[in-house]
Every structure is written in structure tokens, then in C-alpha cells.
Amino acid sequence: MPLPSLVPHRGRRFAVTARILSAVVFTFLCYLSIGIPLAVLPGYVHNDLGYSTVIAGLAVSTQYIATLLSRPYAGRMADAMGPKRAVTAGLIVLALAGLFLALGGLAPGMPVLSLALILMSRLGLGFAESWIGTGAITWGIAGIGGEHTARVISWNGIATYGGIALGAPLGVALSQKFGLISLGVVGFALGAMALPLALLKAHVPPTHGERLPFKSVLSRVYAYGAGLALGSIGFGALSTFVALYYASRGWQDAALSLSVFGGCFIGIRLVFANAINTFGGYRVAIISLVVECLGLLLMWYGTTPHAALAGAALTGSGFALVFPALGVEAVSRVSNHNRGAALGAYSVFLDVALGLTGPVGGWVAGLYDYPAIFLVASATTLAAAALSFVLYVRHGRPLRSETADARA
């Protein structure tokens, strides 16, 4: 007789997942726009415009700097005005970022102007990323309840890296056939087409209650954010320098490594969707960071494209659950009506890490070589695992199953 009870349960689970997807689809479209120029811009700035590897890295990292600056406002907007307002504002800026990139592609003979337009596009993408990403997560949680926070963050991450994994090879193909301008046109179209979908989606009213000052929220989540920052440098190194890393070794298909990274990232999140609820965020973070560290070491030490792909696969598999694992623990440190601010403060550390990875990685590559970037990233990832272990010892709570066993 258990079968009849399973059907409603599965139906409810499907309904919850559908509501989550209706929110994180905007994240997917945003990161598809981000992924499209990701494997193209460093080479364009370095080879076509003639700038150094540091400037090439900065051209990518400018996006993350803009995201860093706008995260606090994005979280406050989602909490105080509702997530719909944050997402729609982000989509408008996303379309404008695509327009600036297209204009940058029209001026290859004027390197200064072309670079300025590209940087304007990256700034726009950064603002759009913070508003859409934070708004979509808050929209998803508000629509189904805080008990599904881990699922919303996980699905949002799948949308994030799914967009990057699909966007990177698509951007390379478009660039080879139509030039840089086509990447901007597609980015503009994605933002413009997504805007009506956001306007038609049901509004979720903002939550009410005491709004903690951003500094207070930041003080509650900074340790988790530091772990996220240290563990995100590997992704920043891979996404920013993999094209130049492949080119320095005479290898082809650099975008494939980003797709492998994204595919493994998505696969791990789907297969281990309940791992955080089962084993706890701290434990999942520690194991994930160790796996990511091994992948980055393989990227550093590998001497063939196959080794590099295997390193990208391990890096994606390890990094997959880092954000939600530490994020669930970070969000639990604040009340429900400060969730958007907590997510914004927590995500700031990701932005800092990715913003610094470009110029610092370019400096490391200039002193040594591109593989050295991945060695440095592996060391920071190992430090993140150690920090997560310290947080687990200090703040880790027994799992429900362990508590039940103790009582028995």
C-alpha cells in the first residue's frame, strides 16, 4: 500500500523543482551571456589588440570587480523591494552589456577604444550577474520556503555553470565564423528576450523584519566567504587562462575544457543533490575542496591535452558543491528576512577571488608560465579545505541521524 503515498510525494517534489527552475532560468540566461565571450576575450585582447597578459586577465576580471561592488545593493534590493525588481533590472543591464561588446567588436583597428568598450561590457555583465544571481536565488527560496535553501542554491549553480559550459564553445564557434561583434549581438538578444519572462512571472512580496546592517551580516558570514574565495580561485584560473594555457602548449579546443568542467559540475550537483542535507555542509565542502585541489594539481603537472581535460573534470567535480555547502551554513547565521543580504555578502568573496585571479594570475604567468597559475590555485584550495575543517570543529552540528543514534 505504500505506492499511493509515493505518487503525491513525487508530485510535490516535481512541483517544487519546477518552481525553482522558473526562477533560476534567469541565472542560466545570464551566465550563458557570460560564458559566450569567456574563451574568446583573453586571446582577442592579447593577440588582436596587442595588450599584455595582465591586461588580458584584467579584461575578464573587470566583470567580477563590478559584481563585487554591486552585491550589497543587489541583496538589499531583493530583500526590500522583492527579487523580481532585482532580476528585471539585471536583465536590462545584461542587454546593454551585449550592446557594448558588439560595439567593441566594430573597432579592432582602434585598440584603446575597443578595449574601453569591452571593459564597459564587462562592467555591465558584472552588475547584471549580481542582480540576477542574487535575485533568482532569493526568488526561488521565497517561492518555496527556506527549508529548500540548499536545493535552490544547487539548482542555481547548475544554471550558472551550465550556461558557462554551453556558452564557451558557442562563443568560440560564433567568433570564428562571424567575429567578436556576433557575441555582443547574442548577449543583447538574450537579455532582451528574457525580460518579458521576468515581467510575467508572479511577484513575491519582500520579507518584513529587522534589516541588519551590511557590516553586521558580513561579520556573520565572512569566515564562510573566505573559504569560498580560496576555493574559487581554481575556477577563476581555469576560466580566465585556459585559452592562453592551451595556446602556450600548442593545443587545440581550449573551450572543451570549460565544457568538461561545466559538465562534471552539473553532473555532481545532480547526482549528489541531497548530499548537503545528508552529510552537512562542512563535510561536503571539505571533501569537495580536496577533489578540486587534485584536479588543479593535474592541470599544473599534466603534459597532454587529455591530462588537462582530466584535471578540468576533477576541478569541476570538486568545485560543484563548494558554494552551496558553505552557503547553507552561512545563510543559517542570519534570519529569513536577511537572506538576500547574507547571500550578497557571502557571494562578495567569490567576486573578490575571481576579480583578483585575472591580474594576479597574469603576473604569475609572466614570471613563470601558465601552469604555475594552477599550482598556486591548488594551494589556495587546500587552504580552503583546512579552513572548512576549522569551521566544522567550531560550529558543526550533529546530523539528525547522529542525534537520533545518540538518544537511542
PDB file of N, CA and C in Angstrom, residues 5-76:
ATOM      1  N   SER A   5       1.070   6.661  -1.684  1.00  0.00           N
ATOM      2  CA  SER A   5       1.667   7.790  -0.973  1.00  0.00           C
ATOM      3  C   SER A   5       2.902   8.311  -1.696  1.00  0.00           C
ATOM      4  N   LEU A   6       3.510   7.458  -2.518  1.00  0.00           N
ATOM      5  CA  LEU A   6       4.694   7.901  -3.237  1.00  0.00           C
ATOM      6  C   LEU A   6       4.344   8.877  -4.357  1.00  0.00           C
ATOM      7  N   VAL A   7       3.205   8.666  -4.985  1.00  0.00           N
ATOM      8  CA  VAL A   7       2.834   9.492  -6.128  1.00  0.00           C
ATOM      9  C   VAL A   7       2.651  10.954  -5.742  1.00  0.00           C
ATOM     10  N   PRO A   8       1.850  11.255  -4.669  1.00  0.00           N
ATOM     11  CA  PRO A   8       1.746  12.656  -4.251  1.00  0.00           C
ATOM     12  C   PRO A   8       3.096  13.244  -3.842  1.00  0.00           C
ATOM     13  N   HIS A   9       3.922  12.408  -3.182  1.00  0.00           N
ATOM     14  CA  HIS A   9       5.235  12.890  -2.755  1.00  0.00           C
ATOM     15  C   HIS A   9       6.080  13.292  -3.966  1.00  0.00           C
ATOM     16  N   ARG A  10       6.076  12.417  -4.978  1.00  0.00           N
ATOM     17  CA  ARG A  10       6.832  12.735  -6.180  1.00  0.00           C
ATOM     18  C   ARG A  10       6.249  13.949  -6.886  1.00  0.00           C
ATOM     19  N   GLY A  11       4.928  14.052  -6.862  1.00  0.00           N
ATOM     20  CA  GLY A  11       4.291  15.210  -7.477  1.00  0.00           C
ATOM     21  C   GLY A  11       4.689  16.505  -6.795  1.00  0.00           C
ATOM     22  N   ARG A  12       4.729  16.489  -5.459  1.00  0.00           N
ATOM     23  CA  ARG A  12       5.137  17.687  -4.721  1.00  0.00           C
ATOM     24  C   ARG A  12       6.590  18.028  -5.011  1.00  0.00           C
ATOM     25  N   ARG A  13       7.425  16.993  -5.069  1.00  0.00           N
ATOM     26  CA  ARG A  13       8.852  17.220  -5.347  1.00  0.00           C
ATOM     27  C   ARG A  13       9.037  17.824  -6.747  1.00  0.00           C
ATOM     28  N   PHE A  14       8.268  17.297  -7.700  1.00  0.00           N
ATOM     29  CA  PHE A  14       8.353  17.831  -9.063  1.00  0.00           C
ATOM     30  C   PHE A  14       7.875  19.280  -9.098  1.00  0.00           C
ATOM     31  N   ALA A  15       6.805  19.577  -8.357  1.00  0.00           N
ATOM     32  CA  ALA A  15       6.271  20.938  -8.332  1.00  0.00           C
ATOM     33  C   ALA A  15       7.295  21.907  -7.731  1.00  0.00           C
ATOM     34  N   VAL A  16       7.971  21.475  -6.668  1.00  0.00           N
ATOM     35  CA  VAL A  16       8.999  22.313  -6.046  1.00  0.00           C
ATOM     36  C   VAL A  16      10.137  22.566  -7.033  1.00  0.00           C
ATOM     37  N   THR A  17      10.588  21.491  -7.707  1.00  0.00           N
ATOM     38  CA  THR A  17      11.673  21.636  -8.675  1.00  0.00           C
ATOM     39  C   THR A  17      11.272  22.569  -9.813  1.00  0.00           C
ATOM     40  N   ALA A  18      10.025  22.450 -10.274  1.00  0.00           N
ATOM     41  CA  ALA A  18       9.548  23.316 -11.360  1.00  0.00           C
ATOM     42  C   ALA A  18       9.566  24.781 -10.940  1.00  0.00           C
ATOM     43  N   ARG A  19       9.177  25.066  -9.711  1.00  0.00           N
ATOM     44  CA  ARG A  19       9.180  26.443  -9.231  1.00  0.00           C
ATOM     45  C   ARG A  19      10.605  26.971  -9.088  1.00  0.00           C
ATOM     46  N   ILE A  20      11.517  26.094  -8.671  1.00  0.00           N
ATOM     47  CA  ILE A  20      12.923  26.506  -8.596  1.00  0.00           C
ATOM     48  C   ILE A  20      13.446  26.852  -9.987  1.00  0.00           C
ATOM     49  N   LEU A  21      13.144  25.981 -10.953  1.00  0.00           N
ATOM     50  CA  LEU A  21      13.633  26.190 -12.316  1.00  0.00           C
ATOM     51  C   LEU A  21      13.067  27.463 -12.926  1.00  0.00           C
ATOM     52  N   SER A  22      11.829  27.794 -12.576  1.00  0.00           N
ATOM     53  CA  SER A  22      11.234  29.008 -13.127  1.00  0.00           C
ATOM     54  C   SER A  22      11.951  30.266 -12.654  1.00  0.00           C
ATOM     55  N   ALA A  23      12.684  30.168 -11.551  1.00  0.00           N
ATOM     56  CA  ALA A  23      13.474  31.301 -11.051  1.00  0.00           C
ATOM     57  C   ALA A  23      14.899  31.270 -11.586  1.00  0.00           C
ATOM     58  N   VAL A  24      15.533  30.088 -11.557  1.00  0.00           N
ATOM     59  CA  VAL A  24      16.950  30.023 -11.924  1.00  0.00           C
ATOM     60  C   VAL A  24      17.168  30.038 -13.429  1.00  0.00           C
ATOM     61  N   VAL A  25      16.100  29.967 -14.228  1.00  0.00           N
ATOM     62  CA  VAL A  25      16.260  30.084 -15.682  1.00  0.00           C
ATOM     63  C   VAL A  25      16.887  31.432 -16.030  1.00  0.00           C
ATOM     64  N   PHE A  26      16.632  32.461 -15.228  1.00  0.00           N
ATOM     65  CA  PHE A  26      17.231  33.768 -15.487  1.00  0.00           C
ATOM     66  C   PHE A  26      18.731  33.737 -15.203  1.00  0.00           C
ATOM     67  N   THR A  27      19.129  32.970 -14.206  1.00  0.00           N
ATOM     68  CA  THR A  27      20.556  32.779 -13.961  1.00  0.00           C
ATOM     69  C   THR A  27      21.211  32.090 -15.141  1.00  0.00           C
ATOM     70  N   PHE A  28      20.542  31.068 -15.687  1.00  0.00           N
ATOM     71  CA  PHE A  28      21.096  30.355 -16.839  1.00  0.00           C
ATOM     72  C   PHE A  28      21.314  31.291 -18.017  1.00  0.00           C
ATOM     73  N   LEU A  29      20.328  32.108 -18.332  1.00  0.00           N
ATOM     74  CA  LEU A  29      20.450  33.024 -19.465  1.00  0.00           C
ATOM     75  C   LEU A  29      21.545  34.068 -19.219  1.00  0.00           C
ATOM     76  N   CYS A  30      21.673  34.508 -17.963  1.00  0.00           N
ATOM     77  CA  CYS A  30      22.726  35.462 -17.618  1.00  0.00           C
ATOM     78  C   CYS A  30      24.102  34.847 -17.831  1.00  0.00           C
ATOM     79  N   TYR A  31      24.294  33.627 -17.331  1.00  0.00           N
ATOM     80  CA  TYR A  31      25.618  33.006 -17.429  1.00  0.00           C
ATOM     81  C   TYR A  31      25.892  32.439 -18.811  1.00  0.00           C
ATOM     82  N   LEU A  32      24.858  32.208 -19.587  1.00  0.00           N
ATOM     83  CA  LEU A  32      25.083  31.898 -20.987  1.00  0.00           C
ATOM     84  C   LEU A  32      25.718  33.105 -21.674  1.00  0.00           C
ATOM     85  N   SER A  33      25.215  34.295 -21.353  1.00  0.00           N
ATOM     86  CA  SER A  33      25.794  35.534 -21.886  1.00  0.00           C
ATOM     87  C   SER A  33      27.228  35.739 -21.386  1.00  0.00           C
ATOM     88  N   ILE A  34      27.488  35.349 -20.137  1.00  0.00           N
ATOM     89  CA  ILE A  34      28.833  35.472 -19.576  1.00  0.00           C
ATOM     90  C   ILE A  34      29.779  34.462 -20.214  1.00  0.00           C
ATOM     91  N   GLY A  35      29.295  33.241 -20.445  1.00  0.00           N
ATOM     92  CA  GLY A  35      30.147  32.183 -20.985  1.00  0.00           C
ATOM     93  C   GLY A  35      30.512  32.393 -22.439  1.00  0.00           C
ATOM     94  N   ILE A  36      29.660  33.026 -23.216  1.00  0.00           N
ATOM     95  CA  ILE A  36      29.894  33.168 -24.657  1.00  0.00           C
ATOM     96  C   ILE A  36      31.219  33.869 -24.974  1.00  0.00           C
ATOM     97  N   PRO A  37      31.574  34.985 -24.326  1.00  0.00           N
ATOM     98  CA  PRO A  37      32.873  35.610 -24.651  1.00  0.00           C
ATOM     99  C   PRO A  37      34.047  35.103 -23.806  1.00  0.00           C
ATOM    100  N   LEU A  38      33.804  34.163 -22.884  1.00  0.00           N
ATOM    101  CA  LEU A  38      34.802  33.825 -21.871  1.00  0.00           C
ATOM    102  C   LEU A  38      36.086  33.265 -22.471  1.00  0.00           C
ATOM    103  N   ALA A  39      35.978  32.364 -23.448  1.00  0.00           N
ATOM    104  CA  ALA A  39      37.170  31.745 -24.037  1.00  0.00           C
ATOM    105  C   ALA A  39      37.730  32.562 -25.196  1.00  0.00           C
ATOM    106  N   VAL A  40      37.047  33.649 -25.557  1.00  0.00           N
ATOM    107  CA  VAL A  40      37.447  34.449 -26.717  1.00  0.00           C
ATOM    108  C   VAL A  40      38.166  35.731 -26.300  1.00  0.00           C
ATOM    109  N   LEU A  41      37.666  36.399 -25.261  1.00  0.00           N
ATOM    110  CA  LEU A  41      38.166  37.732 -24.916  1.00  0.00           C
ATOM    111  C   LEU A  41      39.648  37.777 -24.562  1.00  0.00           C
ATOM    112  N   PRO A  42      40.181  36.858 -23.723  1.00  0.00           N
ATOM    113  CA  PRO A  42      41.618  36.969 -23.402  1.00  0.00           C
ATOM    114  C   PRO A  42      42.500  36.939 -24.641  1.00  0.00           C
ATOM    115  N   GLY A  43      42.221  36.017 -25.555  1.00  0.00           N
ATOM    116  CA  GLY A  43      43.008  35.946 -26.778  1.00  0.00           C
ATOM    117  C   GLY A  43      42.809  37.162 -27.663  1.00  0.00           C
ATOM    118  N   TYR A  44      41.602  37.684 -27.718  1.00  0.00           N
ATOM    119  CA  TYR A  44      41.319  38.876 -28.526  1.00  0.00           C
ATOM    120  C   TYR A  44      42.084  40.079 -27.993  1.00  0.00           C
ATOM    121  N   VAL A  45      42.042  40.288 -26.692  1.00  0.00           N
ATOM    122  CA  VAL A  45      42.729  41.439 -26.088  1.00  0.00           C
ATOM    123  C   VAL A  45      44.251  41.288 -26.212  1.00  0.00           C
ATOM    124  N   HIS A  46      44.740  40.069 -26.036  1.00  0.00           N
ATOM    125  CA  HIS A  46      46.195  39.839 -26.061  1.00  0.00           C
ATOM    126  C   HIS A  46      46.736  39.796 -27.490  1.00  0.00           C
ATOM    127  N   ASN A  47      46.083  39.049 -28.358  1.00  0.00           N
ATOM    128  CA  ASN A  47      46.608  38.822 -29.708  1.00  0.00           C
ATOM    129  C   ASN A  47      46.126  39.869 -30.718  1.00  0.00           C
ATOM    130  N   ASP A  48      44.829  40.189 -30.714  1.00  0.00           N
ATOM    131  CA  ASP A  48      44.294  41.106 -31.716  1.00  0.00           C
ATOM    132  C   ASP A  48      44.538  42.573 -31.360  1.00  0.00           C
ATOM    133  N   LEU A  49      44.353  42.909 -30.082  1.00  0.00           N
ATOM    134  CA  LEU A  49      44.548  44.307 -29.675  1.00  0.00           C
ATOM    135  C   LEU A  49      45.981  44.592 -29.235  1.00  0.00           C
ATOM    136  N   GLY A  50      46.763  43.532 -28.938  1.00  0.00           N
ATOM    137  CA  GLY A  50      48.182  43.704 -28.644  1.00  0.00           C
ATOM    138  C   GLY A  50      48.514  44.072 -27.217  1.00  0.00           C
ATOM    139  N   TYR A  51      47.617  43.796 -26.262  1.00  0.00           N
ATOM    140  CA  TYR A  51      47.881  44.121 -24.864  1.00  0.00           C
ATOM    141  C   TYR A  51      48.546  42.943 -24.150  1.00  0.00           C
ATOM    142  N   SER A  52      49.103  43.204 -22.956  1.00  0.00           N
ATOM    143  CA  SER A  52      49.835  42.187 -22.195  1.00  0.00           C
ATOM    144  C   SER A  52      48.876  41.161 -21.600  1.00  0.00           C
ATOM    145  N   THR A  53      49.460  40.073 -21.053  1.00  0.00           N
ATOM    146  CA  THR A  53      48.649  39.042 -20.409  1.00  0.00           C
ATOM    147  C   THR A  53      47.956  39.583 -19.166  1.00  0.00           C
ATOM    148  N   VAL A  54      48.573  40.545 -18.489  1.00  0.00           N
ATOM    149  CA  VAL A  54      47.939  41.147 -17.305  1.00  0.00           C
ATOM    150  C   VAL A  54      46.665  41.887 -17.713  1.00  0.00           C
ATOM    151  N   ILE A  55      46.739  42.665 -18.794  1.00  0.00           N
ATOM    152  CA  ILE A  55      45.560  43.397 -19.276  1.00  0.00           C
ATOM    153  C   ILE A  55      44.515  42.417 -19.798  1.00  0.00           C
ATOM    154  N   ALA A  56      44.968  41.340 -20.443  1.00  0.00           N
ATOM    155  CA  ALA A  56      44.029  40.329 -20.926  1.00  0.00           C
ATOM    156  C   ALA A  56      43.269  39.698 -19.763  1.00  0.00           C
ATOM    157  N   GLY A  57      43.984  39.417 -18.677  1.00  0.00           N
ATOM    158  CA  GLY A  57      43.323  38.882 -17.487  1.00  0.00           C
ATOM    159  C   GLY A  57      42.403  39.901 -16.845  1.00  0.00           C
ATOM    160  N   LEU A  58      42.832  41.177 -16.848  1.00  0.00           N
ATOM    161  CA  LEU A  58      42.018  42.239 -16.254  1.00  0.00           C
ATOM    162  C   LEU A  58      40.733  42.446 -17.045  1.00  0.00           C
ATOM    163  N   ALA A  59      40.788  42.257 -18.358  1.00  0.00           N
ATOM    164  CA  ALA A  59      39.597  42.422 -19.185  1.00  0.00           C
ATOM    165  C   ALA A  59      38.496  41.461 -18.775  1.00  0.00           C
ATOM    166  N   VAL A  60      38.888  40.261 -18.349  1.00  0.00           N
ATOM    167  CA  VAL A  60      37.908  39.294 -17.863  1.00  0.00           C
ATOM    168  C   VAL A  60      37.509  39.615 -16.425  1.00  0.00           C
ATOM    169  N   SER A  61      38.493  39.952 -15.594  1.00  0.00           N
ATOM    170  CA  SER A  61      38.240  40.145 -14.167  1.00  0.00           C
ATOM    171  C   SER A  61      37.445  41.404 -13.861  1.00  0.00           C
ATOM    172  N   THR A  62      37.401  42.357 -14.776  1.00  0.00           N
ATOM    173  CA  THR A  62      36.612  43.573 -14.559  1.00  0.00           C
ATOM    174  C   THR A  62      35.166  43.232 -14.237  1.00  0.00           C
ATOM    175  N   GLN A  63      34.666  42.186 -14.861  1.00  0.00           N
ATOM    176  CA  GLN A  63      33.294  41.752 -14.574  1.00  0.00           C
ATOM    177  C   GLN A  63      33.119  41.428 -13.096  1.00  0.00           C
ATOM    178  N   TYR A  64      34.063  40.699 -12.534  1.00  0.00           N
ATOM    179  CA  TYR A  64      33.941  40.273 -11.145  1.00  0.00           C
ATOM    180  C   TYR A  64      34.103  41.447 -10.183  1.00  0.00           C
ATOM    181  N   ILE A  65      34.911  42.448 -10.585  1.00  0.00           N
ATOM    182  CA  ILE A  65      35.039  43.645  -9.753  1.00  0.00           C
ATOM    183  C   ILE A  65      33.697  44.369  -9.678  1.00  0.00           C
ATOM    184  N   ALA A  66      33.018  44.481 -10.830  1.00  0.00           N
ATOM    185  CA  ALA A  66      31.702  45.125 -10.852  1.00  0.00           C
ATOM    186  C   ALA A  66      30.693  44.336 -10.024  1.00  0.00           C
ATOM    187  N   THR A  67      30.768  43.019 -10.113  1.00  0.00           N
ATOM    188  CA  THR A  67      29.871  42.183  -9.313  1.00  0.00           C
ATOM    189  C   THR A  67      30.114  42.411  -7.831  1.00  0.00           C
ATOM    190  N   LEU A  68      31.391  42.499  -7.452  1.00  0.00           N
ATOM    191  CA  LEU A  68      31.758  42.760  -6.058  1.00  0.00           C
ATOM    192  C   LEU A  68      31.151  44.065  -5.560  1.00  0.00           C
ATOM    193  N   LEU A  69      31.246  45.118  -6.359  1.00  0.00           N
ATOM    194  CA  LEU A  69      30.756  46.425  -5.936  1.00  0.00           C
ATOM    195  C   LEU A  69      29.235  46.465  -5.807  1.00  0.00           C
ATOM    196  N   SER A  70      28.547  45.660  -6.605  1.00  0.00           N
ATOM    197  CA  SER A  70      27.085  45.734  -6.629  1.00  0.00           C
ATOM    198  C   SER A  70      26.387  44.675  -5.782  1.00  0.00           C
ATOM    199  N   ARG A  71      27.109  43.700  -5.263  1.00  0.00           N
ATOM    200  CA  ARG A  71      26.477  42.632  -4.479  1.00  0.00           C
ATOM    201  C   ARG A  71      25.663  43.157  -3.294  1.00  0.00           C
ATOM    202  N   PRO A  72      26.223  44.055  -2.462  1.00  0.00           N
ATOM    203  CA  PRO A  72      25.432  44.513  -1.301  1.00  0.00           C
ATOM    204  C   PRO A  72      24.112  45.145  -1.717  1.00  0.00           C
ATOM    205  N   TYR A  73      24.122  45.939  -2.787  1.00  0.00           N
ATOM    206  CA  TYR A  73      22.897  46.593  -3.241  1.00  0.00           C
ATOM    207  C   TYR A  73      21.920  45.585  -3.831  1.00  0.00           C
ATOM    208  N   ALA A  74      22.459  44.572  -4.511  1.00  0.00           N
ATOM    209  CA  ALA A  74      21.594  43.542  -5.080  1.00  0.00           C
ATOM    210  C   ALA A  74      20.861  42.780  -3.984  1.00  0.00           C
ATOM    211  N   GLY A  75      21.583  42.414  -2.920  1.00  0.00           N
ATOM    212  CA  GLY A  75      20.952  41.701  -1.817  1.00  0.00           C
ATOM    213  C   GLY A  75      19.904  42.546  -1.118  1.00  0.00           C
ATOM    214  N   ARG A  76      20.213  43.817  -0.888  1.00  0.00           N
ATOM    215  CA  ARG A  76      19.257  44.708  -0.244  1.00  0.00           C
ATOM    216  C   ARG A  76      18.030  44.922  -1.126  1.00  0.00           C
TER     217      ARG A  76
END
